[in-house]
Coordinates of C-alpha atoms in Angstrom, one line a residue:
X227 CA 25.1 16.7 -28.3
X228 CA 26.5 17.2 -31.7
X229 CA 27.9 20.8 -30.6
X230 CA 29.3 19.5 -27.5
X231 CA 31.3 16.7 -29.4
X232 CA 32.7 19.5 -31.9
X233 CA 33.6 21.9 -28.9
X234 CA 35.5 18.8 -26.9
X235 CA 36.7 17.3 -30.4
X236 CA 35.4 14.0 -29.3
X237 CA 32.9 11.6 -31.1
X238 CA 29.0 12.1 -30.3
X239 CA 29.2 8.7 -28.4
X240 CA 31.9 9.5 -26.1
X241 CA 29.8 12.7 -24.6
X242 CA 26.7 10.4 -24.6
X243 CA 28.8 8.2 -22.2
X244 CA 30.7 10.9 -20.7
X245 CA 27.3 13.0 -19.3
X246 CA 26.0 9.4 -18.5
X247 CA 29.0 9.2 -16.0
X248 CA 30.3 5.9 -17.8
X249 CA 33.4 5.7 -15.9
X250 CA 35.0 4.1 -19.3
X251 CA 35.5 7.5 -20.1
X252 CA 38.8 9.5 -18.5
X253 CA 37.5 11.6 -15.8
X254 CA 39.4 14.8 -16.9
X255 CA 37.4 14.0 -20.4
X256 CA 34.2 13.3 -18.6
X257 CA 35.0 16.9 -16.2
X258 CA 35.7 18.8 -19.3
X259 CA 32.5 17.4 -21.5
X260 CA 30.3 18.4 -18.5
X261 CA 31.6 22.0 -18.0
X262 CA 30.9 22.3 -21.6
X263 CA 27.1 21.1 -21.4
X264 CA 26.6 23.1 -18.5
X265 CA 28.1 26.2 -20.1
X266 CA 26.0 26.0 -22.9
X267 CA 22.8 25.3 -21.2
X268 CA 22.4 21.4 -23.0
X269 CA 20.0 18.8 -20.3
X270 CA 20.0 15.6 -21.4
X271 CA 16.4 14.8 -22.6
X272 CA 14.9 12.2 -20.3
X273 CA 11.9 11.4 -22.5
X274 CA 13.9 10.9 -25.7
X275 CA 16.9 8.9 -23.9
X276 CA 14.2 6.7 -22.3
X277 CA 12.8 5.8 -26.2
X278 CA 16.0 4.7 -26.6
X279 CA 16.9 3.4 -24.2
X280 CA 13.6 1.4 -24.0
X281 CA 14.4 2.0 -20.3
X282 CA 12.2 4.5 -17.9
X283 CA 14.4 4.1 -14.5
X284 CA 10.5 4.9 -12.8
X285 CA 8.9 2.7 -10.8
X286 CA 4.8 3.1 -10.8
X287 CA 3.1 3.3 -7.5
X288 CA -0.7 2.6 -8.4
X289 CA -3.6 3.2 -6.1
X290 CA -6.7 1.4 -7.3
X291 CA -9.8 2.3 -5.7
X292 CA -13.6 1.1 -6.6
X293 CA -16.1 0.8 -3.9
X294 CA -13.3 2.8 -1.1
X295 CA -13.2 5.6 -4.3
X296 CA -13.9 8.3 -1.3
X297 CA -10.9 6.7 0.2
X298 CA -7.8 9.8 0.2
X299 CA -4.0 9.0 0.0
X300 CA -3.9 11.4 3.3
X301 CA -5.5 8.3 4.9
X302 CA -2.4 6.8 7.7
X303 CA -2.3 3.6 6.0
X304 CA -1.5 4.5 2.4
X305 CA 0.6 7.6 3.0
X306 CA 3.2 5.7 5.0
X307 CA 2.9 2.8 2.5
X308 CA 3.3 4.9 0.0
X309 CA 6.6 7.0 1.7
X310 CA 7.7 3.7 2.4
X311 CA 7.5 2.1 -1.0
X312 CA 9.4 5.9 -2.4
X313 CA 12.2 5.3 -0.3
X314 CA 13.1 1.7 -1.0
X315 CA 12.7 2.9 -5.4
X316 CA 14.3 5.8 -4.5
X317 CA 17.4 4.1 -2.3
X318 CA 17.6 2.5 -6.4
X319 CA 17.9 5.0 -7.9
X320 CA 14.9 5.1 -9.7
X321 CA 12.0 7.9 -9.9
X322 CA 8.6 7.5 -8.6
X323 CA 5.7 7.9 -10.8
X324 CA 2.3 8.1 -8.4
X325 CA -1.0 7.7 -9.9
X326 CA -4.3 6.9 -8.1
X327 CA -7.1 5.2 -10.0
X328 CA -10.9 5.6 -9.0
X329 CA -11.8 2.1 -11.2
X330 CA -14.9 3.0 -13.3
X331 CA -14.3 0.5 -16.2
X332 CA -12.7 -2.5 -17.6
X333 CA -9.0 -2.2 -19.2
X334 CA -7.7 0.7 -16.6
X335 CA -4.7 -1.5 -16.0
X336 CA -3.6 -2.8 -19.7
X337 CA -3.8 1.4 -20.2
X338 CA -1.2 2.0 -17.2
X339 CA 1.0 -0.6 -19.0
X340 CA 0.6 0.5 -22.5
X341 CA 1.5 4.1 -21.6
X342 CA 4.9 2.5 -20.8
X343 CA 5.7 5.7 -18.0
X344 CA 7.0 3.3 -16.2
X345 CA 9.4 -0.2 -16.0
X346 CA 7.7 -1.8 -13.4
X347 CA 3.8 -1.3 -11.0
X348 CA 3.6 -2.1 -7.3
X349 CA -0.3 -1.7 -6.8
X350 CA -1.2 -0.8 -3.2
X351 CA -4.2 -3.0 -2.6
X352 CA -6.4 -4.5 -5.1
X353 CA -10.2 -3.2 -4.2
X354 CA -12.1 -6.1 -5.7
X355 CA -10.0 -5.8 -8.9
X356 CA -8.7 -9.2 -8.7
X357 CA -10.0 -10.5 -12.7
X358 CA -8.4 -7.1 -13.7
X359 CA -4.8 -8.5 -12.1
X360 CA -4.9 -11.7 -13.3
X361 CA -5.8 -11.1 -16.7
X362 CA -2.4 -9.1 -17.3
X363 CA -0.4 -11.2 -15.0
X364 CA 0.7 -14.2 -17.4
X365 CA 1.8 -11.4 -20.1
X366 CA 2.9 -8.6 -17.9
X367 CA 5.4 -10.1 -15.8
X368 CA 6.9 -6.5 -13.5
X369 CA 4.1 -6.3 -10.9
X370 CA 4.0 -6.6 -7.2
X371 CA 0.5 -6.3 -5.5
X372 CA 0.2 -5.2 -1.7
X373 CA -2.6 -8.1 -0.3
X374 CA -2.6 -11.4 1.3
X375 CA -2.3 -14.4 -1.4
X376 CA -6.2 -15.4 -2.8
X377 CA -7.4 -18.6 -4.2
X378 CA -6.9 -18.5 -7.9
X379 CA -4.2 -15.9 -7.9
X380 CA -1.9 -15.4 -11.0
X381 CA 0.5 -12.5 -9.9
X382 CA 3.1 -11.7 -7.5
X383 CA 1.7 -10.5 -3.9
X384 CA 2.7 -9.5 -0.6
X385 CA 0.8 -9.1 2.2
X386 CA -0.6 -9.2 6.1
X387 CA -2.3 -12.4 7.2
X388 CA -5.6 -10.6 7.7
X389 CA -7.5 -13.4 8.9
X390 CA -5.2 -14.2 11.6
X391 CA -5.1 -10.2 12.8
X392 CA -8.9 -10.2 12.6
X393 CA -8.8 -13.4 15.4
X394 CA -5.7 -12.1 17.1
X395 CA -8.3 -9.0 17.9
X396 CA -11.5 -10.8 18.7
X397 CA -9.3 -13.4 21.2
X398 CA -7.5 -10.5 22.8
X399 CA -10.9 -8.8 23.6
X400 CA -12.7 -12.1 24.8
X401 CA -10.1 -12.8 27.3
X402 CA -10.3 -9.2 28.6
X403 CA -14.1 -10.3 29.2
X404 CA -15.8 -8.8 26.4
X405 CA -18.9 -10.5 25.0
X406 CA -20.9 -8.2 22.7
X407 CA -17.8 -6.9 20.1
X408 CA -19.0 -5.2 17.3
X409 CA -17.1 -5.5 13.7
X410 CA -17.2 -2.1 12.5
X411 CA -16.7 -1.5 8.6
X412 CA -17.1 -2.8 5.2
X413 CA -16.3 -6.4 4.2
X414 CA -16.4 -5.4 0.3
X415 CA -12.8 -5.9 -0.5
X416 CA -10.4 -9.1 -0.2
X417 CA -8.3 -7.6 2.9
X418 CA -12.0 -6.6 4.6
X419 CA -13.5 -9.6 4.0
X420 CA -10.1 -11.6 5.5
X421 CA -10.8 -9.6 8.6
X422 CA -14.2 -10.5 9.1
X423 CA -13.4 -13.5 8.5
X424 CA -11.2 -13.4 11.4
X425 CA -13.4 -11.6 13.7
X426 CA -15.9 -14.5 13.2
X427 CA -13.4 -17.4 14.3
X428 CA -12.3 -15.5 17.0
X429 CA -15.9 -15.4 18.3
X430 CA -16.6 -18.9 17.6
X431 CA -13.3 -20.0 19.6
X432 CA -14.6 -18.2 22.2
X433 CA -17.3 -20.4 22.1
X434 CA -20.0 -16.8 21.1
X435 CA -22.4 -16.8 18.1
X436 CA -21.8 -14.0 15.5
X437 CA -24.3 -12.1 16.1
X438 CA -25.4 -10.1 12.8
X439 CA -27.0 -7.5 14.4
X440 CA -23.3 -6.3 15.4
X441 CA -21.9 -5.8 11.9
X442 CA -22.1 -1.8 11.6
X443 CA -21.5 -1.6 7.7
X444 CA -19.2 1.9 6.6
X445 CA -17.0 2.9 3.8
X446 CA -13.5 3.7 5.2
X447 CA -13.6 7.3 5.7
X448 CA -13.2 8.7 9.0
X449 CA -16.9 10.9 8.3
X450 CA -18.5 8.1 7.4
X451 CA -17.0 6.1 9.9
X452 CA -18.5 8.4 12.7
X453 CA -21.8 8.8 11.0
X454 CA -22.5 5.1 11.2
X455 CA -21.0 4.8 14.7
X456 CA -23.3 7.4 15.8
X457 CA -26.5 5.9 14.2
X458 CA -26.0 2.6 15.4
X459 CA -25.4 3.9 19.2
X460 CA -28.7 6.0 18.9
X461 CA -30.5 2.3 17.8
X462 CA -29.2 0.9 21.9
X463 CA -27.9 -2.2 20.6
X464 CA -25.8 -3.4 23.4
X465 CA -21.9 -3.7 23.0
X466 CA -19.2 -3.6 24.6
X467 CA -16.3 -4.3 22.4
X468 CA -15.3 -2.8 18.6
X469 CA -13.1 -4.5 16.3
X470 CA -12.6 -1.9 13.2
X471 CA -11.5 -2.7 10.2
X472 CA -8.8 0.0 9.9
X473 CA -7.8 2.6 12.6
X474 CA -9.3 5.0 11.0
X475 CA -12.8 3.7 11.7
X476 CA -11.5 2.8 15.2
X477 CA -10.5 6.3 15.9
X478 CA -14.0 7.8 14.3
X479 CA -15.6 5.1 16.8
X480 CA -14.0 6.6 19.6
X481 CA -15.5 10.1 18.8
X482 CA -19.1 9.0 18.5
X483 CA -18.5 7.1 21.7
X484 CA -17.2 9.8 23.4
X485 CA -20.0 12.4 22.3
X486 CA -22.5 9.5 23.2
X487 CA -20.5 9.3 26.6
X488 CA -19.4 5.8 26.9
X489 CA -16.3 5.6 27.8
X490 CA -12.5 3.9 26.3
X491 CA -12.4 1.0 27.3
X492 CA -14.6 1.3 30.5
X493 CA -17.5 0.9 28.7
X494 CA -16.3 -0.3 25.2
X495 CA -12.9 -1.4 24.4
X496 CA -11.4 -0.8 20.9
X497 CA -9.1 -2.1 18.5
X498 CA -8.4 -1.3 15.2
X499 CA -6.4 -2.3 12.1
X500 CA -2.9 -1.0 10.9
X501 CA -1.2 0.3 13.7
X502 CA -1.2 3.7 12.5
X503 CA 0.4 6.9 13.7
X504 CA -2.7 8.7 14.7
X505 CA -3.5 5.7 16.4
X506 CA -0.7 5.3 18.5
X507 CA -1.1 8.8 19.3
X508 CA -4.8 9.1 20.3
X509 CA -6.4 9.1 23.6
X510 CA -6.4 6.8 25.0
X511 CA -4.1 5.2 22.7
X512 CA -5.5 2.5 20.3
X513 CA -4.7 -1.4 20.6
X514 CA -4.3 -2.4 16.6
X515 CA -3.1 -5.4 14.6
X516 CA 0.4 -4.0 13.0
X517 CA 1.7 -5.1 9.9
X518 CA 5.1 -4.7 9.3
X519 CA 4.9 -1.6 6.3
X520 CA 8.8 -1.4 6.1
X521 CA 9.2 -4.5 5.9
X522 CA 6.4 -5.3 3.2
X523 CA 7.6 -2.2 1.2
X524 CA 11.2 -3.4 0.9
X525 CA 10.0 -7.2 0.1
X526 CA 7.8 -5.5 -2.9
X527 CA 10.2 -3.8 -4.5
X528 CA 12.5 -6.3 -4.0
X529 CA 10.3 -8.7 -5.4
X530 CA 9.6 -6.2 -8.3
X531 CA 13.4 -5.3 -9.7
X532 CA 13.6 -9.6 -9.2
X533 CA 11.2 -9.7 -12.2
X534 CA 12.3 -7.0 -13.9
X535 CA 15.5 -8.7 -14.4
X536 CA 13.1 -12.0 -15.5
X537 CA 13.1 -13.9 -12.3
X538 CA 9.9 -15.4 -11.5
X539 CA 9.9 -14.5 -7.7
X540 CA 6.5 -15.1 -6.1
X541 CA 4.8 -13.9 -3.1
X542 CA 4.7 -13.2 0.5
X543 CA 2.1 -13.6 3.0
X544 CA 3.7 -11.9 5.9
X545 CA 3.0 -12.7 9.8
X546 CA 0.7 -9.7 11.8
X547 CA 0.6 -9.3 15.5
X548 CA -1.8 -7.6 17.7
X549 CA -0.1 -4.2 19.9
X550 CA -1.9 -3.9 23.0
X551 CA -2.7 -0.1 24.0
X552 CA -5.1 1.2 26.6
X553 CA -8.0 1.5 24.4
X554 CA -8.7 -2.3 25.0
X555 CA -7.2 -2.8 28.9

């Protein structure tokens, strides 16, 4: 930068404004400054500007995983959350920094923040990391979490009413006529367990009696999905509805029905959780409770740069609504 300002016979602060765009500086100045630097090969160093600066411009996007650690960023749900969050940081100018965690032990989260890589987190999900959260959330105050507000919760969150979609299911399924549904999937994590919750209320108000022999326990992968599926088909417990937890497990559902040659939704109807592409493009076509991903993304990061700038915005629990496909009709 020093050779620059002796080339353009300016001061070393006027070309650090000048290749920072400061308008302050004349534009035939800022033109000239720039043909020089780009003549001689000089790229401003992002690392070192950013020390001074005390100023990243990168947003992190963390994925913490525990129990779903099998879970890949390919599944529907978080690639579009995550393509979703990247265009509202990007639409700010600010770079995106990606970085899933496969939880193992305590303090994983006070290391993301003492790396300082980025200026503010937005954590997609929170596995069953809720201590973790809250014991950096009075100190570290630019962090948005993707879930449905908890009892006890200290930091910013946004979220689907996961409760509400879990009954939404159940009492669209009962009024069709459906008696024995089946809740298909984990309830390990706070958004699972919401949806259980759900699935049990909806059964009650239809005046049925959870039945625990149709809680089919699987991780959220679609093999595993299928595997359990199948296994508890081969056992002849009769059913005649599914709600899944996610659409992925809906969709491996439909497989092993299909190879076990009950048919969608003659013989079982099926709904699932997300409203995913693959989903909505399956066949038949899956019913499933949508959440409102565009809108959640741009809420989080608007929430986020809030508190960057020392706001203290708080969270969001966003409405759900079920999408009725013929998988269920």
């Amino acid at each position: 930068m020093a050779d620059i300002a002796r080339m353009a016979g300016v001061s070393i602060s006027t070309v650090s404004r000048a290749l920072a765009g400061n308008p302050l500086i004349p534009k035939t100045l800022r033109d000239q400054i720039v043909q020089i630097a780009q003549t001689h090969g000089y790229v401003v160093n992002q690392s070192a500007r950013s020390l001074r600066l005390r100023k990243t411009e990168t947003i992190g996007v963390i994925i913490p995983l525990a129990d779903e650690a099998g879970q890949l960023i390919a599944d529907p749900f978080l690639l579009e959350m995550v393509g979703r969050l990247a265009d509202e940081i990007t639409l700010r100018n600010y770079s995106v920094l990606l970085n899933k965690v496969v939880v193992k032990e305590a303090g994983w989260l006070e290391r993301i923040i003492q790396s300082h890589r980025a200026d503010g987190l937005l954590l997609i999900g929170r596995s069953a990391q809720q201590a973790a959260l809250n014991s950096v959330a009075d100190t570290y105050r630019p962090m948005v979490v993707w879930g449905a507000p908890l009892p006890g919760q200290r930091y910013c969150g946004v979220g689907g009413d996961n409760a509400e979609g879990g009954r939404l299911a159940v009492e669209h399924l009962t009024a069709g006529g459906r008696r024995r549904i089946a809740f298909l999937g984990e309830a390990d994590t706070p958004e699972a367990a919401r949806r259980f919750e759900g699935y049990q209320k909806g059964l009650v108000e239809a005046g049925l009696t959870p039945d625990p022999a149709l809680v089919v326990p699987t991780a959220q992968g679609a093999e595993a999905a299928y595997a359990a599926m199948t296994a508890f088909l081969a056992r002849g417990v009769a059913i005649d509805a599914i709600f899944a937890r996610s659409d992925v497990i809906a969709l491996a559902a439909m497989r092993a029905l299909a190879e076990a040659g009950r048919s969608v939704p003659g013989d079982v109807a099926v709904v699932g959780f997300d409203d995913s592409v693959p989903g909505r493009l399956a066949t038949p076509p899956l019913t499933s409770v949508r959440k409102d991903l565009e809108v959640g993304a741009r809420t989080m990061v608007d929430l986020l740069f809030r508190r960057m700038a020392g706001e203290d915005a708080t969270g969001v629990l966003a409405p759900v609504r079920l999408v009725v496909r013929e998988s269920s009709v």
